[in-house]
Short mmCIF file of C-alpha atoms in Angstrom, two decimals:
data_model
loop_
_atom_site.label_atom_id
_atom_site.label_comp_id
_atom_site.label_asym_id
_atom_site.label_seq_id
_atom_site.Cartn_x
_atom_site.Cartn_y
_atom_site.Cartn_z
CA UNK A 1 -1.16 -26.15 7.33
CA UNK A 2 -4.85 -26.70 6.70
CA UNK A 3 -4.73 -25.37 3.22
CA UNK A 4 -1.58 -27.77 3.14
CA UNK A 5 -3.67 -30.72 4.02
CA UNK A 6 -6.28 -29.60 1.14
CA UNK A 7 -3.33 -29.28 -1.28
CA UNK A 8 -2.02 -33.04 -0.57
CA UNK A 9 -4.98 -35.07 -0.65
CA UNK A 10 -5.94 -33.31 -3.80
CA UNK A 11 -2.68 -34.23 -5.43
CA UNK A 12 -2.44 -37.25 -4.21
CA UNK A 13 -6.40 -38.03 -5.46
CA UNK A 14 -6.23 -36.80 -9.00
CA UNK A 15 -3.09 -39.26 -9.54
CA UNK A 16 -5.08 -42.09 -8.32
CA UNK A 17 -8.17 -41.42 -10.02
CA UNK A 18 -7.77 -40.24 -13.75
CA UNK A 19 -11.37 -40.31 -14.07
CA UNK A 20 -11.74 -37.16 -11.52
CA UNK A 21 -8.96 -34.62 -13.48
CA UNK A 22 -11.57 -33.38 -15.26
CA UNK A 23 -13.86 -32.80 -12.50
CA UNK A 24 -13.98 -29.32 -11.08
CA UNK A 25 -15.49 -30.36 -7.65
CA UNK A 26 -13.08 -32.45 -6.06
CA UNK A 27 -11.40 -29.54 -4.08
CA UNK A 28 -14.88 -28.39 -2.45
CA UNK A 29 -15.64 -32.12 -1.86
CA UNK A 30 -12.77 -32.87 0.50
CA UNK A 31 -12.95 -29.66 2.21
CA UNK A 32 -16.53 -30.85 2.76
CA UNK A 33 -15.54 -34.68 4.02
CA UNK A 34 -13.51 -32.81 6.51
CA UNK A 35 -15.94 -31.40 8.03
CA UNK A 36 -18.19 -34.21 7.96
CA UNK A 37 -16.73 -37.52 6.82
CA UNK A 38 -20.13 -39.19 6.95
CA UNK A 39 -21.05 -37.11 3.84
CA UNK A 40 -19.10 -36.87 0.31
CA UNK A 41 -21.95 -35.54 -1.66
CA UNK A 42 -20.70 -36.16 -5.28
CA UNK A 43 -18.46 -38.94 -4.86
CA UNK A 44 -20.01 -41.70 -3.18
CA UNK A 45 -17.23 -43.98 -3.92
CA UNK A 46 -16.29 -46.21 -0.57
CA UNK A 47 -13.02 -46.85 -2.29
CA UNK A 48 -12.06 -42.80 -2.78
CA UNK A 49 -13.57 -41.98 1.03
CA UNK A 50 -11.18 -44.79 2.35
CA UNK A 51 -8.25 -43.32 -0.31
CA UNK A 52 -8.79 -40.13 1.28
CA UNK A 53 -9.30 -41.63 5.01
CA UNK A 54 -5.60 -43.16 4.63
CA UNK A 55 -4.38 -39.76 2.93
CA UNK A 56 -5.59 -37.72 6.08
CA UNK A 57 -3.64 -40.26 8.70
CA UNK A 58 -0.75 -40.01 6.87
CA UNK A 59 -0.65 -36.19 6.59
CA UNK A 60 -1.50 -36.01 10.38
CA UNK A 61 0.65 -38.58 11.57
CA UNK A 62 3.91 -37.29 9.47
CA UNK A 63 3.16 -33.63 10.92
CA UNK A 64 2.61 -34.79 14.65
CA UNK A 65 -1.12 -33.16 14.95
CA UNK A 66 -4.57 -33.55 14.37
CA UNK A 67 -7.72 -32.59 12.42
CA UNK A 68 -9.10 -30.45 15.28
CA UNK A 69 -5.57 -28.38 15.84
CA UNK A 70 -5.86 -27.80 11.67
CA UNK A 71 -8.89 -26.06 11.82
CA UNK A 72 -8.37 -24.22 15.00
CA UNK A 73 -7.01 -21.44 12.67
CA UNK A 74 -9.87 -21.30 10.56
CA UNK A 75 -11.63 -17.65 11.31
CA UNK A 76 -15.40 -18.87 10.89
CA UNK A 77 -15.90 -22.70 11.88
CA UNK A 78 -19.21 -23.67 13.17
CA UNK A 79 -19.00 -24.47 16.51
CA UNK A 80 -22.75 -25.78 17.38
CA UNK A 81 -24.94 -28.52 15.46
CA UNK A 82 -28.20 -27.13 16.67
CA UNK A 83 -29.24 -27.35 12.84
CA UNK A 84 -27.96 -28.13 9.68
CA UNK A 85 -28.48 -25.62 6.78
CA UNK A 86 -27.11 -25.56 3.29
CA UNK A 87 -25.64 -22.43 1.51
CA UNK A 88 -26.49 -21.76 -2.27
CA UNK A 89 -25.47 -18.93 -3.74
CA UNK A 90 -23.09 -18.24 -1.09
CA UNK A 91 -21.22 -15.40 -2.03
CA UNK A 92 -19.29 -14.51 0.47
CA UNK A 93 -21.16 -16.14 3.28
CA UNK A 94 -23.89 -13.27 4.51
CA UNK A 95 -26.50 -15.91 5.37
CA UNK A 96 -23.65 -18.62 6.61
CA UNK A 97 -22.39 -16.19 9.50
CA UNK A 98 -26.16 -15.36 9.95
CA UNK A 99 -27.48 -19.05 10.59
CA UNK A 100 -23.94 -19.98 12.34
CA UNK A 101 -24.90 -17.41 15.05
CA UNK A 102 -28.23 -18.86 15.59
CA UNK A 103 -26.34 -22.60 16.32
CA UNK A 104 -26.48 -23.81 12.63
CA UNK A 105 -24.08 -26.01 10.80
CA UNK A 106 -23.54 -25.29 7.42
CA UNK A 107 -22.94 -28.71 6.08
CA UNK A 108 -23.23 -28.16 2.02
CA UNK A 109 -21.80 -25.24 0.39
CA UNK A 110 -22.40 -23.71 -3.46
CA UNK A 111 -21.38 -20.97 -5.48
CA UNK A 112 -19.61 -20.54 -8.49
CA UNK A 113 -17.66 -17.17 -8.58
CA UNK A 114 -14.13 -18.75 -7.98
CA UNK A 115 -12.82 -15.24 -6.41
CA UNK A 116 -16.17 -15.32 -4.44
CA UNK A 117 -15.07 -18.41 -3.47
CA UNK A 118 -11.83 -17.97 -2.24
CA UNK A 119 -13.25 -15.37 0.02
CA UNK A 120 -15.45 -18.18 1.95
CA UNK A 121 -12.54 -20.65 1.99
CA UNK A 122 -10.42 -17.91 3.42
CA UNK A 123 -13.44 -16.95 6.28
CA UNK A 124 -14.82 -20.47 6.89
CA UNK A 125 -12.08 -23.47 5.65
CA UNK A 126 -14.53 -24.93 3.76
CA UNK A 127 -14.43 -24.42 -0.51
CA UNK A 128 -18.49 -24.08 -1.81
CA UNK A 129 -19.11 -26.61 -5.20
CA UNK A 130 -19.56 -25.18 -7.78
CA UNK A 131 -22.65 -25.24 -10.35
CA UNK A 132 -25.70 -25.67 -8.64
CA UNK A 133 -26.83 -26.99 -11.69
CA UNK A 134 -24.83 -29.86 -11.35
CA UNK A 135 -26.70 -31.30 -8.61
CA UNK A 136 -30.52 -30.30 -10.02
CA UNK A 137 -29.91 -29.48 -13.50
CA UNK A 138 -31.79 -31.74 -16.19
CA UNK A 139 -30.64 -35.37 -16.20
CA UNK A 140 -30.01 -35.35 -12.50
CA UNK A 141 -33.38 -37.43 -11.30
CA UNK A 142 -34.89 -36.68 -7.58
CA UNK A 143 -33.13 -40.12 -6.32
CA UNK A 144 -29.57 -38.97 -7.41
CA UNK A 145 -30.60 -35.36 -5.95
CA UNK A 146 -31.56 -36.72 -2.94
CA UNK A 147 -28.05 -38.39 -2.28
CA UNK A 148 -26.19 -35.72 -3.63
CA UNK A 149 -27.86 -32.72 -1.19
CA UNK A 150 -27.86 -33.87 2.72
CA UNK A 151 -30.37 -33.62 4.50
CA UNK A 152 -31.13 -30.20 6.30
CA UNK A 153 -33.48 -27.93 8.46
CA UNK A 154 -32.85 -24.90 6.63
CA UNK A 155 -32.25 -23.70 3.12
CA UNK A 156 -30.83 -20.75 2.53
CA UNK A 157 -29.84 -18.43 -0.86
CA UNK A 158 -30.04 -15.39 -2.03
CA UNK A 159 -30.34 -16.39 -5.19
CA UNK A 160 -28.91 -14.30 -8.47
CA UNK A 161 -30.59 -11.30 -8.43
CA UNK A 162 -29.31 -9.45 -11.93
CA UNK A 163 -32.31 -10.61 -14.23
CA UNK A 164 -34.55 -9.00 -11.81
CA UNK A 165 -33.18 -5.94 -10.73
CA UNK A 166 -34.26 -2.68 -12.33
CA UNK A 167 -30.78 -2.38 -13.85
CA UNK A 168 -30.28 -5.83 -15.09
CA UNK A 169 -33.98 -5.60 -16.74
CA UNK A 170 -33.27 -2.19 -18.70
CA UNK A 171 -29.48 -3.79 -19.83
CA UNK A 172 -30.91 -7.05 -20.63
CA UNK A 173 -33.94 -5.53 -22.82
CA UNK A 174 -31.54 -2.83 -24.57
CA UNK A 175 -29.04 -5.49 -25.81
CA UNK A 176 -32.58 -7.61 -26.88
CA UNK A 177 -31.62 -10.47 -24.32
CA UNK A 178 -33.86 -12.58 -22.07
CA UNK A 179 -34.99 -11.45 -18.45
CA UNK A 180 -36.27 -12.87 -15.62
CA UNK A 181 -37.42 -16.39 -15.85
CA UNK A 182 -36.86 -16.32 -19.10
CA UNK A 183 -32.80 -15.52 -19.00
CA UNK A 184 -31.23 -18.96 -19.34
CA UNK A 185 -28.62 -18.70 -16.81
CA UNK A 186 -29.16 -17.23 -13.46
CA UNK A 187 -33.17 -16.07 -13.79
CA UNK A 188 -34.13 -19.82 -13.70
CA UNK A 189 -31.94 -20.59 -10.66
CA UNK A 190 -34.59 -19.99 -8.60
CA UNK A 191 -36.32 -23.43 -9.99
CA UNK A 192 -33.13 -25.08 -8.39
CA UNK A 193 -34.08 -23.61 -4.95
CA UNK A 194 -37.29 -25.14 -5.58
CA UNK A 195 -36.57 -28.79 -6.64
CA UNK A 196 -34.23 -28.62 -3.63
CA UNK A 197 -37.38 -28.73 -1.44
CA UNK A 198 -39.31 -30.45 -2.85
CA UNK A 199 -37.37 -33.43 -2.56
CA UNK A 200 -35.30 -32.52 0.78
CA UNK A 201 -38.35 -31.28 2.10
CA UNK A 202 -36.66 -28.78 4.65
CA UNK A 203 -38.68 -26.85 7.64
CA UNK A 204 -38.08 -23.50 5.89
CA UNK A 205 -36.31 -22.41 2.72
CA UNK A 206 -35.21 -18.78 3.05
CA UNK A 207 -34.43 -16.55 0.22
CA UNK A 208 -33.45 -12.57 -0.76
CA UNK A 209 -33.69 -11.29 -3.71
CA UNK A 210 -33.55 -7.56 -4.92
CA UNK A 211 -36.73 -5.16 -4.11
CA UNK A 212 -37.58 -5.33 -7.56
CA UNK A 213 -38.55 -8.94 -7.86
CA UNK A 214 -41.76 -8.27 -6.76
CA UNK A 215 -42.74 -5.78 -8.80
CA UNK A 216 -40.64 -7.67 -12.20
CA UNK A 217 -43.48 -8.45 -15.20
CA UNK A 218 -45.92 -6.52 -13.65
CA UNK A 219 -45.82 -9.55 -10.42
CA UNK A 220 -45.72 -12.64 -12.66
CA UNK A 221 -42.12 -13.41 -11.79
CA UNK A 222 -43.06 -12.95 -7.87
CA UNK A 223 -46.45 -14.51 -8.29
CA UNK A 224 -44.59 -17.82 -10.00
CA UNK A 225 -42.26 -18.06 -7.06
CA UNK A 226 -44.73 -17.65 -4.50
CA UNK A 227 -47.05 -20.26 -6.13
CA UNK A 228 -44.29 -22.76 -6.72
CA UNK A 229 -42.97 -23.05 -3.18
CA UNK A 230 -47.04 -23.02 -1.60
CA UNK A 231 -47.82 -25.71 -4.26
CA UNK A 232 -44.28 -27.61 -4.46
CA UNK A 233 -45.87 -30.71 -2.44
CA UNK A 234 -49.46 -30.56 -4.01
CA UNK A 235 -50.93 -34.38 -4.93
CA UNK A 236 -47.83 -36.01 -4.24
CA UNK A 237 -47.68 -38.23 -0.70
CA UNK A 238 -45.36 -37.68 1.81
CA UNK A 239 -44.02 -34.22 0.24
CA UNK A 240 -45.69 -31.03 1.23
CA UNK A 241 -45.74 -27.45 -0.11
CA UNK A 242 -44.37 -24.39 1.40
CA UNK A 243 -46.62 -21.41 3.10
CA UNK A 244 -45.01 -18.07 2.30
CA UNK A 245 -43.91 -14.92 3.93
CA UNK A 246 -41.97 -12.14 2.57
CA UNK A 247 -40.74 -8.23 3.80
CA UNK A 248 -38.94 -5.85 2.12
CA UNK A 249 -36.21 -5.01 4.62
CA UNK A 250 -34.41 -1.67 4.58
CA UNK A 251 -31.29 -1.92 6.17
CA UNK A 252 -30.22 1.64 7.28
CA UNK A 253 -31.21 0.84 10.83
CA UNK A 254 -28.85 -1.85 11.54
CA UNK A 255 -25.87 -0.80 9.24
CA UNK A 256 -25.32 2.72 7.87
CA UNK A 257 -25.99 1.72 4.56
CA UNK A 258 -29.78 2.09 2.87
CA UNK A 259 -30.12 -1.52 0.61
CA UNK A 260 -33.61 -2.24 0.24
CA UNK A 261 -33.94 -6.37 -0.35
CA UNK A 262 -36.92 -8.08 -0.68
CA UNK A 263 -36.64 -11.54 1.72
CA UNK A 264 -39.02 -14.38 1.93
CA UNK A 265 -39.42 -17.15 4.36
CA UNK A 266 -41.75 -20.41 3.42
CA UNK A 267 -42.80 -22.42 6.08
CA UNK A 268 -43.45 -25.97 5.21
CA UNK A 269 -46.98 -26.45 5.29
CA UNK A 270 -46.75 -29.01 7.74
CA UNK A 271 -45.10 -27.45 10.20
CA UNK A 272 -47.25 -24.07 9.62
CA UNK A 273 -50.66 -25.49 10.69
CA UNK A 274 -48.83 -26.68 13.69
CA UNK A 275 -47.37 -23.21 14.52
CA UNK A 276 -49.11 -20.47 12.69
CA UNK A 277 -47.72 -17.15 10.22
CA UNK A 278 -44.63 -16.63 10.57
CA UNK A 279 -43.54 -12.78 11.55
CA UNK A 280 -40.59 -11.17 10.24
CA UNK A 281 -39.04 -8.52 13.00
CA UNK A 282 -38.93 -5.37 13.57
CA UNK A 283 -36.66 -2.88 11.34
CA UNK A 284 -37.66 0.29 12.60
CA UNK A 285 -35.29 2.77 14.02
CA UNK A 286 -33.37 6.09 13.64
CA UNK A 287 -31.36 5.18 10.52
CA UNK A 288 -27.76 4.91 11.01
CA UNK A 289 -25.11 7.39 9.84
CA UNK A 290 -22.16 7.03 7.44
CA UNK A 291 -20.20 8.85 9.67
CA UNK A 292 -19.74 5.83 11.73
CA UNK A 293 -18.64 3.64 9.59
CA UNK A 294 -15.48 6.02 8.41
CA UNK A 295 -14.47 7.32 11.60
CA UNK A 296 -11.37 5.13 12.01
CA UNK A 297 -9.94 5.49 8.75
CA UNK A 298 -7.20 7.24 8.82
CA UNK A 299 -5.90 10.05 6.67
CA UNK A 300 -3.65 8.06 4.80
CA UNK A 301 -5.91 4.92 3.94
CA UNK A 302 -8.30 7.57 2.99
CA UNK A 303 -6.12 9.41 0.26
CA UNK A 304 -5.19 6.12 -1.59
CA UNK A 305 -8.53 6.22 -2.18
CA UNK A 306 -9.30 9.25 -3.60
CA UNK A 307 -10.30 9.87 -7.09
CA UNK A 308 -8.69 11.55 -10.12
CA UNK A 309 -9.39 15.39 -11.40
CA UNK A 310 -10.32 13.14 -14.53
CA UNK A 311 -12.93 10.77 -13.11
CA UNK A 312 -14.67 13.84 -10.82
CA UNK A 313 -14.71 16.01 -13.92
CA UNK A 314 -16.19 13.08 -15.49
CA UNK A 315 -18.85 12.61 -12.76
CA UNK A 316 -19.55 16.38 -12.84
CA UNK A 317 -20.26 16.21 -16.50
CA UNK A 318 -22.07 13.70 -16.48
CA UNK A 319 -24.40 14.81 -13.80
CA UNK A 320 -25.31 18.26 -15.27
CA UNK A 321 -26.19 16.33 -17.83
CA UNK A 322 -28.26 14.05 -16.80
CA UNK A 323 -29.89 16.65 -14.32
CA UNK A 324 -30.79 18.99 -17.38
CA UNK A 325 -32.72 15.83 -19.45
CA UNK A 326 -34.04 14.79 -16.17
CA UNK A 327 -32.95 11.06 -16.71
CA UNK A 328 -29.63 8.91 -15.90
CA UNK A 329 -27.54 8.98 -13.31
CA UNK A 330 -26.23 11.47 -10.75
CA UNK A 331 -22.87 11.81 -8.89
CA UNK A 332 -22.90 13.75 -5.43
CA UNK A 333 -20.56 13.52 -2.51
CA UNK A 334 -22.51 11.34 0.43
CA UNK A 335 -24.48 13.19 3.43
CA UNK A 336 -22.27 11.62 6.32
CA UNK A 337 -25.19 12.45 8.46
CA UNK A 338 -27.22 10.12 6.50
CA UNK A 339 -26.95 6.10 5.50
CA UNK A 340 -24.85 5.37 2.43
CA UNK A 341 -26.99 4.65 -1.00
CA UNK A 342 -26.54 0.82 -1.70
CA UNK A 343 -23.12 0.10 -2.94
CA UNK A 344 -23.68 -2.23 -5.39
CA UNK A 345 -21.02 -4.95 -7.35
CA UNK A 346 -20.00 -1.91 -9.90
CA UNK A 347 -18.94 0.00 -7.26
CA UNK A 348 -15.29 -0.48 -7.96
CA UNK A 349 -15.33 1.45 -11.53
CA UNK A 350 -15.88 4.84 -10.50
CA UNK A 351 -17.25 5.09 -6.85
CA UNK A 352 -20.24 7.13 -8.24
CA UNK A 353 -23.20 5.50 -5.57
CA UNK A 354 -20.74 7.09 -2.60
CA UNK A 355 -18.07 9.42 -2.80
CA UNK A 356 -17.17 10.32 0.59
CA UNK A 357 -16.34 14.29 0.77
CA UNK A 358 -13.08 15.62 1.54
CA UNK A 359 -11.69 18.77 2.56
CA UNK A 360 -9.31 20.76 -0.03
CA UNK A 361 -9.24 17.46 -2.39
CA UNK A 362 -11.28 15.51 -4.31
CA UNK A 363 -13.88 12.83 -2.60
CA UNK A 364 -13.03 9.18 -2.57
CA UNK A 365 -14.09 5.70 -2.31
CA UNK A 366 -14.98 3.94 0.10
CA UNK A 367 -12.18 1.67 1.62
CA UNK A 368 -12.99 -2.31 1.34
CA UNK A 369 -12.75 -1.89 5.21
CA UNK A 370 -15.64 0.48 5.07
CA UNK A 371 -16.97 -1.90 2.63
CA UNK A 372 -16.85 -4.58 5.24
CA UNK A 373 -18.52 -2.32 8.09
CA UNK A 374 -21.20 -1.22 5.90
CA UNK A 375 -22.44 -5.00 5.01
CA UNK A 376 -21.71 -6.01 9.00
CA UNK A 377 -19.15 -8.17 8.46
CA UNK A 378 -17.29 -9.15 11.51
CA UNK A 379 -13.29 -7.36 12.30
CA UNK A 380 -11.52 -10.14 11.40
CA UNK A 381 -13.26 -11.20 8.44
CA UNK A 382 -10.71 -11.64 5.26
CA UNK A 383 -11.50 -9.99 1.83
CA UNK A 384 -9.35 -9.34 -1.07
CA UNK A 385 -6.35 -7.29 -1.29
CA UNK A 386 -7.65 -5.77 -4.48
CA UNK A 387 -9.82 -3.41 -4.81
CA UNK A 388 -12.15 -4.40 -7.61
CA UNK A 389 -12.81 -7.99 -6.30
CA UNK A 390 -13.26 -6.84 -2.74
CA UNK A 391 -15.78 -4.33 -4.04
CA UNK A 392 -17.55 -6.78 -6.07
CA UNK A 393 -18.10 -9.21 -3.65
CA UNK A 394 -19.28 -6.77 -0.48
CA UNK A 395 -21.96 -5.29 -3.62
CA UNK A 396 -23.13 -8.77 -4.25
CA UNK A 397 -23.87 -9.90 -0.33
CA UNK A 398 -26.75 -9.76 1.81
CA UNK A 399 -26.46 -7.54 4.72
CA UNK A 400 -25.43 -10.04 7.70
CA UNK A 401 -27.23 -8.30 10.78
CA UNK A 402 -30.49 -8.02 8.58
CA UNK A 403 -30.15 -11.80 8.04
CA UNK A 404 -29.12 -12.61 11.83
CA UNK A 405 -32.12 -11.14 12.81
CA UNK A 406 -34.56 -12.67 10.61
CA UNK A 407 -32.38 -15.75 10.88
CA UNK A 408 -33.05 -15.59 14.77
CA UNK A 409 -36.59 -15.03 13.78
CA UNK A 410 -36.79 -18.38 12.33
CA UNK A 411 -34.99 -20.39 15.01
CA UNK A 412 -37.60 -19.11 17.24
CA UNK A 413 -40.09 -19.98 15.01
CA UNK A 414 -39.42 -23.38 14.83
CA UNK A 415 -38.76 -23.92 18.44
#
């Protein structure tokens, strides 16, 4: 009935204000309002927040409940307003669950995969916006930015990562195309992150990004991110710059799953003279297994998975191959007595990062469920029947215990 409340206050707004049909935001704005009806972001129009004040009393009172029995279904809510964080680049909500479990509120939402998006309405009743660019694109001066974000403790993203991986660089430069801070689209998104604080001016903005950022353009890329966010503030009163801290984090001991991500904390500056470096925890550990996280899959899950004579051949081909010019990719069935390699967004098309080994039949994918246990998602979190998107979305999050921990790191920090 939630959804249904969503549904009829959208309706009933885009007949009563033409102006908004075109506008792709009003859905994530009202799912926002209900959360917090002290802040609608775009729309800061007293007569729509008292259109959809009347719209909500209506709904409630013809269907004899409230706001709070609506969202009582809702798998993810936050439950605590220790903090307030905001959420770009959410994905599917990694560093949301993450900061949740520390206490945060997640009071602003943004990403703009719509099937991505789904997945987080689904998991925490709340639809991100879209575009970041939207709210700190060009045109968009630091007074409307500053009414359009809330204010917050935390920011948190892991912004795109394709124009810096190893992958995305060698695709980008073969078809001739931009990479990096130079790729139009998601390479300068990080400059978003960064007008963010410099005029919200949060305690710590926390990012992740692949392994290979900091090693992209021979360090320039890193070196212009780090010396953005430690100069952000610099000659300007009453704004301050952000000290810097970053690890490169390999899962495998808190998931079986070995994903290398680089993550970086900055400190406002403020805040660091006050407390000192900040120290990211402790990773070490025997690495986990991949036999854990297939154990309760049953036989028949397991052989809907499993790939065709055609696509093996293929990925036996393809591997002699490529073992015999000593470049390109390789296909092997996973050691279950070792972490998984990183399943990555391609995963779905042929399964060729882990194929888990069968007996008498060919090896198979891994099932979104195992998916879901190798990124340490929670049981009841909801993900796509299909395949493909499911895949997609588990290869483009963060690893969620990685991020509770350092996430726990922080809250510590700061108190």
């Amino acid at each position: 009935m939630y959804e249904n409340l969503i549904d009829t206050i959208e309706r009933s707004t885009l007949s009563a204000f033409a102006s908004l049909k075109d506008e792709g935001d009003v859905r994530a704005a009202i799912t926002h309002w209900l959360y917090k009806q002290d802040m609608p972001f775009k729309f800061r129009n007293q007569e729509l927040i008292d259109f959809w004040e009347e719209s909500l009393n209506k709904f409630l009172h013809k269907n004899n409940t409230t706001l709070t029995q609506l969202k009582s279904n809702i798998r993810f809510p936050s439950h605590s307003n220790k903090f307030d964080f905001i959420d770009l680049f959410a994905g599917i909500g990694g560093f949301r669950l993450a900061l949740q479990a520390q206490g945060g509120q997640c009071i602003f939402s943004s990403e703009w995969d719509n099937a991505a998006k789904k997945t987080y309405f689904q998991n925490y009743g709340k639809i991100p916006f879209g575009d970041i660019n939207s709210f700190t694109g060009e045109g968009i001066s630091e007074k409307e930015l500053d009414h359009l974000i809330p204010n917050h403790q935390i920011l948190a993203g892991g912004f795109p990562c394709q124009p810096f991986s190893n992958a995305g660089v060698s695709a980008r430069s073969a078809l001739g195309l931009a990479h990096g801070f130079e790729c139009d689209t998601q390479g300068n998104l990080f400059h978003s992150i960064a007008k963010i604080a410099y005029v919200k001016q949060p305690d710590v903005v926390f990012m992740e990004n692949v392994r290979n950022l900091i090693s992209h353009d021979s360090g320039k890329t890193f070196e212009v991110i780090q010396n953005t966010m430690e100069n952000l503030g610099d000659g300007v009163d009453n704004k301050h710059g952000y000290k810097f801290f970053y690890s490169v984090i390999n899962s495998e001991t808190v998931v079986p799953q070995r994903r290398v991500r680089c993550f970086m904390v900055c400190v406002r500056k403020d805040i660091w003279e006050c407390r000192g470096d900040f120290i990211f925890p402790d990773f070490s550990g025997d690495p986990i297994p991949l036999r854990e996280a297939i154990k309760e899959t049953s036989p028949e899950e397991a052989d809907s998975y499993t790939i065709s004579d055609k696509l093996w051949q293929g990925h036996i081909n393809r591997t002699q191959r490529n073992i015999a010019r000593k470049t390109g990719f390789t296909a092997h069935v996973a050691d279950l007595e070792r972490p998984s390699n990183t399943i990555v967004a391609r995963y779905g098309k042929d399964g060729k990062e882990c194929l888990i080994p069968q007996n008498g039949k060919n090896p198979r994918k891994l099932t979104r469920n195992e998916c879901r246990i190798l990124f340490g998602y929670p049981q009841h979190f909801w993900y796509p029947e299909a395949k493909t998107p499911a895949y997609k979305q588990f290869g483009n999050s963060v690893v969620v215990p990685v991020v509770e921990k350092i996430s726990q790191g922080i809250i510590n920090y700061l108190e």
